[in-house]
Short mmCIF file of C-alpha atoms in Angstrom, two decimals:
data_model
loop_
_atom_site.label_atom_id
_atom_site.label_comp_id
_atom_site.label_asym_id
_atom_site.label_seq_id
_atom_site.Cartn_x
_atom_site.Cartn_y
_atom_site.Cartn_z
CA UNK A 624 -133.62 35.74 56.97
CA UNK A 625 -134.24 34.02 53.29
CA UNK A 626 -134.75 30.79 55.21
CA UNK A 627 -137.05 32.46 57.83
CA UNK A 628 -139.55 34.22 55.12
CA UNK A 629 -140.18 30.68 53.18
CA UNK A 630 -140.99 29.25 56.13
CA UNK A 631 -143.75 31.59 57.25
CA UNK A 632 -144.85 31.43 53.55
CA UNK A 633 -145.38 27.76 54.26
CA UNK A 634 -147.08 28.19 57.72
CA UNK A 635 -149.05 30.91 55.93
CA UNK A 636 -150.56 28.44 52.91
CA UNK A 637 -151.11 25.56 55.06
CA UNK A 638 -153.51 27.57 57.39
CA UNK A 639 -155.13 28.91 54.68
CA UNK A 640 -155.26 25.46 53.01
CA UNK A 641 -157.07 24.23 56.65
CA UNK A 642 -158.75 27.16 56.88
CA UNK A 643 -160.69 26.56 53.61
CA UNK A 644 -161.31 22.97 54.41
CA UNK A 645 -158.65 21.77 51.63
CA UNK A 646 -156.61 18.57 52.13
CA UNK A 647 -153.70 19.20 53.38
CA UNK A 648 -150.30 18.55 51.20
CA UNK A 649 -149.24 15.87 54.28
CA UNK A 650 -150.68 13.95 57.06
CA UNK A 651 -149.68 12.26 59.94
CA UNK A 652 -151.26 8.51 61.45
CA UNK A 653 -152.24 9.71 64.85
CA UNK A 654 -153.41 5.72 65.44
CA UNK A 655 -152.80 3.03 63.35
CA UNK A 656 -154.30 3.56 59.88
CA UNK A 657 -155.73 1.61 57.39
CA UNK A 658 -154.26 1.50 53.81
CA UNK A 659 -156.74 0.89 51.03
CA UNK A 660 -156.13 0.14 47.38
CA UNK A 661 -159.84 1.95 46.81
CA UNK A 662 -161.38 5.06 48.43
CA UNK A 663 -164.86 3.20 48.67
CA UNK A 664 -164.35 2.93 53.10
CA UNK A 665 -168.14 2.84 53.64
CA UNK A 666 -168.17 -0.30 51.24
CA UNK A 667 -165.38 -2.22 52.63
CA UNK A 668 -166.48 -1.49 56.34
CA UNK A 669 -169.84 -0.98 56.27
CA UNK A 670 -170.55 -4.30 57.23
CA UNK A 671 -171.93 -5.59 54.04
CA UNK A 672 -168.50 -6.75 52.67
CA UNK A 673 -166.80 -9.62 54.07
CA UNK A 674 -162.75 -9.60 53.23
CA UNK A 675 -162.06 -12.66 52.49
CA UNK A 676 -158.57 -13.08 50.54
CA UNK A 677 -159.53 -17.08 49.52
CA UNK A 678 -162.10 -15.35 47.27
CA UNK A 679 -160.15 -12.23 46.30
CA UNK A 680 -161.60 -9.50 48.17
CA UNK A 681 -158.19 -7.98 49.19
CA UNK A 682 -159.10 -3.93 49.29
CA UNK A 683 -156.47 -3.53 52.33
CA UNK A 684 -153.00 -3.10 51.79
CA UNK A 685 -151.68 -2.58 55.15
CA UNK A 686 -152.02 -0.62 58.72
CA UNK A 687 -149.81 2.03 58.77
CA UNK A 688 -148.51 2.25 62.17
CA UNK A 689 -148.63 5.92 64.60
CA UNK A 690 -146.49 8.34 63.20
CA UNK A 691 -146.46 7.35 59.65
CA UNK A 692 -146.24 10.49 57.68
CA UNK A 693 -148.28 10.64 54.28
CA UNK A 694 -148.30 12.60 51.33
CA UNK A 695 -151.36 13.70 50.26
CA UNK A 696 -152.14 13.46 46.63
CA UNK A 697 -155.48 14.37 46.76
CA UNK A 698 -159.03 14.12 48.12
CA UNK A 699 -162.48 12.72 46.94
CA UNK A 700 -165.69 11.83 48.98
CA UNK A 701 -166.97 8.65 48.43
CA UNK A 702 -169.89 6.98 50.25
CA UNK A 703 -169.59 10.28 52.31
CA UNK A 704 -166.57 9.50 53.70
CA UNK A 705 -163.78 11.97 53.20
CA UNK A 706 -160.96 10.51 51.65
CA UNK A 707 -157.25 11.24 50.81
CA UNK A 708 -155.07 9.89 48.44
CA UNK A 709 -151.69 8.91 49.65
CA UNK A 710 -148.38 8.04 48.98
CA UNK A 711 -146.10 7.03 51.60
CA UNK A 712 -142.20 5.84 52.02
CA UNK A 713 -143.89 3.26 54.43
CA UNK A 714 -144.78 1.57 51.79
CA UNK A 715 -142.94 2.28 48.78
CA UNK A 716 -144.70 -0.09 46.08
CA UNK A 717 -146.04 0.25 42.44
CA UNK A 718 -149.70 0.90 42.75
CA UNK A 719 -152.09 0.98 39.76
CA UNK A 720 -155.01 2.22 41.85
CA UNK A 721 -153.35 4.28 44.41
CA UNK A 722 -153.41 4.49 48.14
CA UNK A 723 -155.99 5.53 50.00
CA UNK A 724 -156.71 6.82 53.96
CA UNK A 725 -160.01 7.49 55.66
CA UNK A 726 -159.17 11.35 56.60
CA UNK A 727 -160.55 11.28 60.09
CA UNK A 728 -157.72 8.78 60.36
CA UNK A 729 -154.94 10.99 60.10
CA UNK A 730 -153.91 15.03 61.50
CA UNK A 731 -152.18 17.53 58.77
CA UNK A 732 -148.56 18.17 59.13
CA UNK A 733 -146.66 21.09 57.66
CA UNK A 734 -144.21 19.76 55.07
CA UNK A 735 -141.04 19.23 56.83
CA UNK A 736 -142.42 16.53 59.24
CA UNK A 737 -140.12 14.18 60.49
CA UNK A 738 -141.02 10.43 59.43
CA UNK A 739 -141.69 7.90 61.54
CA UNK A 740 -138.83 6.90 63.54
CA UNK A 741 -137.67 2.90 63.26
CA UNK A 742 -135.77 1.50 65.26
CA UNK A 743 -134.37 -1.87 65.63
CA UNK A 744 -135.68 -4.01 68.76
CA UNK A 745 -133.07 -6.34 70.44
CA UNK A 746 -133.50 -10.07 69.31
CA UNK A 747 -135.57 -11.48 72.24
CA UNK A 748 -137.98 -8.36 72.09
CA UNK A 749 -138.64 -9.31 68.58
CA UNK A 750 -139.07 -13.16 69.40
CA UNK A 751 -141.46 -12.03 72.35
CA UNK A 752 -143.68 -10.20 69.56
CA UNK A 753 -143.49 -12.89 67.31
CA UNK A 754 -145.23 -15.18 69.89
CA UNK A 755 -147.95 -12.29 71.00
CA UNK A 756 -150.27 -13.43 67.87
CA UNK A 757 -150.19 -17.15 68.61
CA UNK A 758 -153.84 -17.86 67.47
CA UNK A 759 -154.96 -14.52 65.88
CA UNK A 760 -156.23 -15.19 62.35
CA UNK A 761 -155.24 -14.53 58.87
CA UNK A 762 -155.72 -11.02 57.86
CA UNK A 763 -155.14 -9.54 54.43
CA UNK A 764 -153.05 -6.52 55.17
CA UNK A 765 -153.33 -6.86 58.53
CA UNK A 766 -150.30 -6.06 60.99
CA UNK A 767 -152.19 -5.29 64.17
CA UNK A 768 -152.52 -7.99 66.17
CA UNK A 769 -155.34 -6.33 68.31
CA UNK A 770 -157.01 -4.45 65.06
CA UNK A 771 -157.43 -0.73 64.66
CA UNK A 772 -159.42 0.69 67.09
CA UNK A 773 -160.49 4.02 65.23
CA UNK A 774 -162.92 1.33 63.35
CA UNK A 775 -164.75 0.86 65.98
CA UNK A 776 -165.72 4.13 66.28
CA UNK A 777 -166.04 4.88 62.13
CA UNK A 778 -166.98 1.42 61.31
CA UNK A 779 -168.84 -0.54 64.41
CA UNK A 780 -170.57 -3.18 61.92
CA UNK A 781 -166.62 -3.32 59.51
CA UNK A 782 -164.38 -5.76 60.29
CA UNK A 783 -161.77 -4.37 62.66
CA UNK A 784 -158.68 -5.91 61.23
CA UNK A 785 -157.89 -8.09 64.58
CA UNK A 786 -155.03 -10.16 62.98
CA UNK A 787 -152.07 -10.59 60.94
CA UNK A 788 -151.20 -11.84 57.42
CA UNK A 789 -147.30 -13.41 56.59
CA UNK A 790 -145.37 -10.20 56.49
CA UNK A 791 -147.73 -8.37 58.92
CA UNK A 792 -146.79 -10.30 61.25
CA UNK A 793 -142.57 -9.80 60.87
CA UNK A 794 -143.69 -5.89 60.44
CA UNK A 795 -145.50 -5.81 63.61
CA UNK A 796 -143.08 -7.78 65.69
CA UNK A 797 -140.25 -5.37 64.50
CA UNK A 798 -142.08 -2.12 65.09
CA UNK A 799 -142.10 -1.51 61.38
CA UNK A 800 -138.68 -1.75 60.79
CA UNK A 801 -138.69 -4.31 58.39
CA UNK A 802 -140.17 -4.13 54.95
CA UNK A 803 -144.16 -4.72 54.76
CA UNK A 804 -144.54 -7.02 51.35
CA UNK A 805 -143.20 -10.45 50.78
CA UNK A 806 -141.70 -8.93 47.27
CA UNK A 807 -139.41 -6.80 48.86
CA UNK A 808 -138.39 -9.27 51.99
CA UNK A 809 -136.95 -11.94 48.73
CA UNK A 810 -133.89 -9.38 48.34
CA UNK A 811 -133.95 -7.82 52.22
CA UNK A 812 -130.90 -8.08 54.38
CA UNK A 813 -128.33 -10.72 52.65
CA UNK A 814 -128.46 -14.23 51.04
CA UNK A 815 -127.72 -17.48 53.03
CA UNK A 816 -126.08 -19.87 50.38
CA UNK A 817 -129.13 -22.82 50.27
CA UNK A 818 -129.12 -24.41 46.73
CA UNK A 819 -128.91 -27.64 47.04
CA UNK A 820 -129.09 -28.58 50.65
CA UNK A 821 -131.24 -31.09 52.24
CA UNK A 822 -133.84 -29.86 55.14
CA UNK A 823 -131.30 -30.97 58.09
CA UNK A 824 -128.78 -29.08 56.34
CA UNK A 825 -130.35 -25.79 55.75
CA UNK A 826 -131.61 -26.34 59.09
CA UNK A 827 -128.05 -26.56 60.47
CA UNK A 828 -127.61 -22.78 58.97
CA UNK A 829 -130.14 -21.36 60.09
CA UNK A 830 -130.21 -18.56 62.74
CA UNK A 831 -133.06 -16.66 64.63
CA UNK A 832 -134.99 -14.34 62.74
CA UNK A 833 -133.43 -15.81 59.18
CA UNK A 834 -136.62 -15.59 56.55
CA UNK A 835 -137.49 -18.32 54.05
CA UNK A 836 -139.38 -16.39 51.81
CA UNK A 837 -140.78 -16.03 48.00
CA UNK A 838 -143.41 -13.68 46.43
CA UNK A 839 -146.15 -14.29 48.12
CA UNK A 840 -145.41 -15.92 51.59
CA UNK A 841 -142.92 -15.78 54.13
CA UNK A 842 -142.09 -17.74 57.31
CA UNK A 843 -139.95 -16.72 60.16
CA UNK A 844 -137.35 -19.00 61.78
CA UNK A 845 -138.24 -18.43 65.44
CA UNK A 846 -135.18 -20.02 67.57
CA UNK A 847 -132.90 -22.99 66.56
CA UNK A 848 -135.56 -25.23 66.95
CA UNK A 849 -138.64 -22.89 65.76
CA UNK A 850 -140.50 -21.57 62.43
CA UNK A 851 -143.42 -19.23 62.62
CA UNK A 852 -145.70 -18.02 60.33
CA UNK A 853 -149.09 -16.24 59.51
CA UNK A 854 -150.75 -19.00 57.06
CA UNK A 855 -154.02 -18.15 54.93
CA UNK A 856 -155.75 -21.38 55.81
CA UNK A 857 -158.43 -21.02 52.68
CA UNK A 858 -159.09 -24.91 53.67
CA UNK A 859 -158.81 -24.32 57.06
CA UNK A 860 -156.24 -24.35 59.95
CA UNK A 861 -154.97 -20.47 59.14
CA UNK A 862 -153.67 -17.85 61.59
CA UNK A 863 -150.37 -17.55 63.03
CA UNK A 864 -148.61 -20.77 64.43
CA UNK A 865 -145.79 -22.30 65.38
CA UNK A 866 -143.69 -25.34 64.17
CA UNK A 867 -141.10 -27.90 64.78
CA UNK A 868 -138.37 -26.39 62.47
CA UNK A 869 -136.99 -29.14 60.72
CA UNK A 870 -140.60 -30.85 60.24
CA UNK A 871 -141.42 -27.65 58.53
CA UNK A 872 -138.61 -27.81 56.14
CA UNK A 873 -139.28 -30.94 55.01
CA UNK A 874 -142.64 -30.13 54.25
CA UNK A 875 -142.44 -26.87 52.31
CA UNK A 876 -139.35 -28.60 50.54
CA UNK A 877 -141.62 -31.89 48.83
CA UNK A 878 -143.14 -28.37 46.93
CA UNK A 879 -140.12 -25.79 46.53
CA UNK A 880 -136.74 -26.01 46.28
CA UNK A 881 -133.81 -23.89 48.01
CA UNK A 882 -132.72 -21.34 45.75
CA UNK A 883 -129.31 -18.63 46.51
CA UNK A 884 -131.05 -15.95 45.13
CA UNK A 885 -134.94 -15.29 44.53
CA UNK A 886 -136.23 -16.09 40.73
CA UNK A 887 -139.92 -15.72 39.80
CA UNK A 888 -142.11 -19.29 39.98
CA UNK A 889 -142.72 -20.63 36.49
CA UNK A 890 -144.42 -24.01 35.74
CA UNK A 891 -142.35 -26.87 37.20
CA UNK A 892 -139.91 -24.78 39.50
CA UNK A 893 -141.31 -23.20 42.58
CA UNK A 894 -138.70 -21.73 45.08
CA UNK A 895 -137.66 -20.05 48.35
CA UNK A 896 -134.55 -18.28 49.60
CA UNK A 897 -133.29 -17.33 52.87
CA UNK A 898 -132.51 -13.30 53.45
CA UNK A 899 -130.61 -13.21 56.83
CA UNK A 900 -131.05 -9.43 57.91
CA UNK A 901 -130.87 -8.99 62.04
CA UNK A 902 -127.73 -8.39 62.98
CA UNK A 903 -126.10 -11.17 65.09
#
């Protein structure tokens, strides 16, 4: 009865809170959504503003896929665009600006919402999605292949996010299962012992799906034969592609070296680790 009472004392406020035109204390991504690090959406896709991460304009953090459930922190109109900010367990990282949603993007939920569901895709499913992007560009925060539609609707003359950056790409292959940022993917899943190896050796261990990955960049082993990766190309050549996967070893090799476990760059010692994570 107890139980009963605080419920309809929640169903109560919330209408009341909609009623009134408040923000609501959560929200639900009815589409995909994008994440901001600023609540200035007219700016960023007005059409005026071209994101380009070469020269540091990097005001998206990521799509946040259907069903991701946000908590509101609070609400501000800026450039007449109604805004909320968010925090999410999406995306569970330090933020010294916060996180911000366009509200037309997202439907109030009553606190109690279920989160997205993730689920694990088998391992050719995921290889099929890795592929999908094959020529799509680099996209700062992107991890919709296809872009978010809701922009052109909100934003015709904005850029509608048609691409796919590093870890965008892992995130959209796997349904969002995996974790979104390069910073959490260097301790993900489990270490595969590397120090010291030579590119044919590492390439011996390696199994579909392992990551060789450091703050800041991450590329996906593919098959036994196969790396593939979402590159920024600021001198050209960017977008997601494929590679031979011993060729590509030697190469990112002559400028980092095979670490066990993931310590920061410092001047004179670059490295990358592998996290093996899908189950095999």
């Amino acid at each position: 009865m107890k139980s009963l009472f605080l419920s309809l004392l929640l169903l109560l406020a919330f209408a009341a809170s909609a009623a009134a035109g408040g923000a609501p204390r959560y929200a639900v991504a009815t589409s995909p959504v994008p994440v901001l690090n600023t609540p200035d959406f007219a700016t960023v896709f007005g059409g005026s503003v071209e994101l380009d991460p070469c020269r540091g304009v990097r005001p998206i953090e990521f799509v946040a896929l259907t069903g991701t459930l946000f908590r509101v922190e609070g609400e501000e109109t800026t450039g007449g665009v109604r805004v909320y900010r968010v925090t999410t367990s999406d995306y569970p990282y330090p933020t010294s600006t916060g996180y911000y949603v366009d509200a037309r993007f997202v439907a109030p939920v009553e606190e109690g919402h279920s989160e997205r569901p993730r689920r694990l895709p088998p391992l050719s499913e995921v290889q099929r999605a890795l592929l999908a992007p094959l020529g799509k560009p680099y996209v700062w925060g992107g991890n919709v292949k296809d872009g978010v539609p809701l922009l052109a609707r909100y934003y015709p003359k904005g850029d509608p996010l048609a691409g796919v950056d590093c870890s965008g790409l892992l995130y959209e292959a796997t349904g969002g299962y995996t974790p979104r940022n390069t910073s959490a993917l260097t301790s993900y899943g489990s270490a595969v012992p590397a120090a010291g190896l030579s590119a044919d050796e590492l390439a011996r261990r390696l199994r579909p799906l392992d990551l060789l990955v450091w703050k800041g960049h991450v590329m996906i082993v593919l098959d036994r034969e196969t790396l593939i990766e979402s590159t920024m190309g600021c001198a050209g050549g960017g977008g997601v592609h494929r590679a031979p996967l011993k060729g590509a070893l030697a190469k990112l090799m002559k400028s980092r070296q095979p670490l066990d476990a993931w310590v920061a760059d410092t001047p004179g010692r670059k490295g990358f680790v592998v996290r093996r994570w899908f189950p095999q």
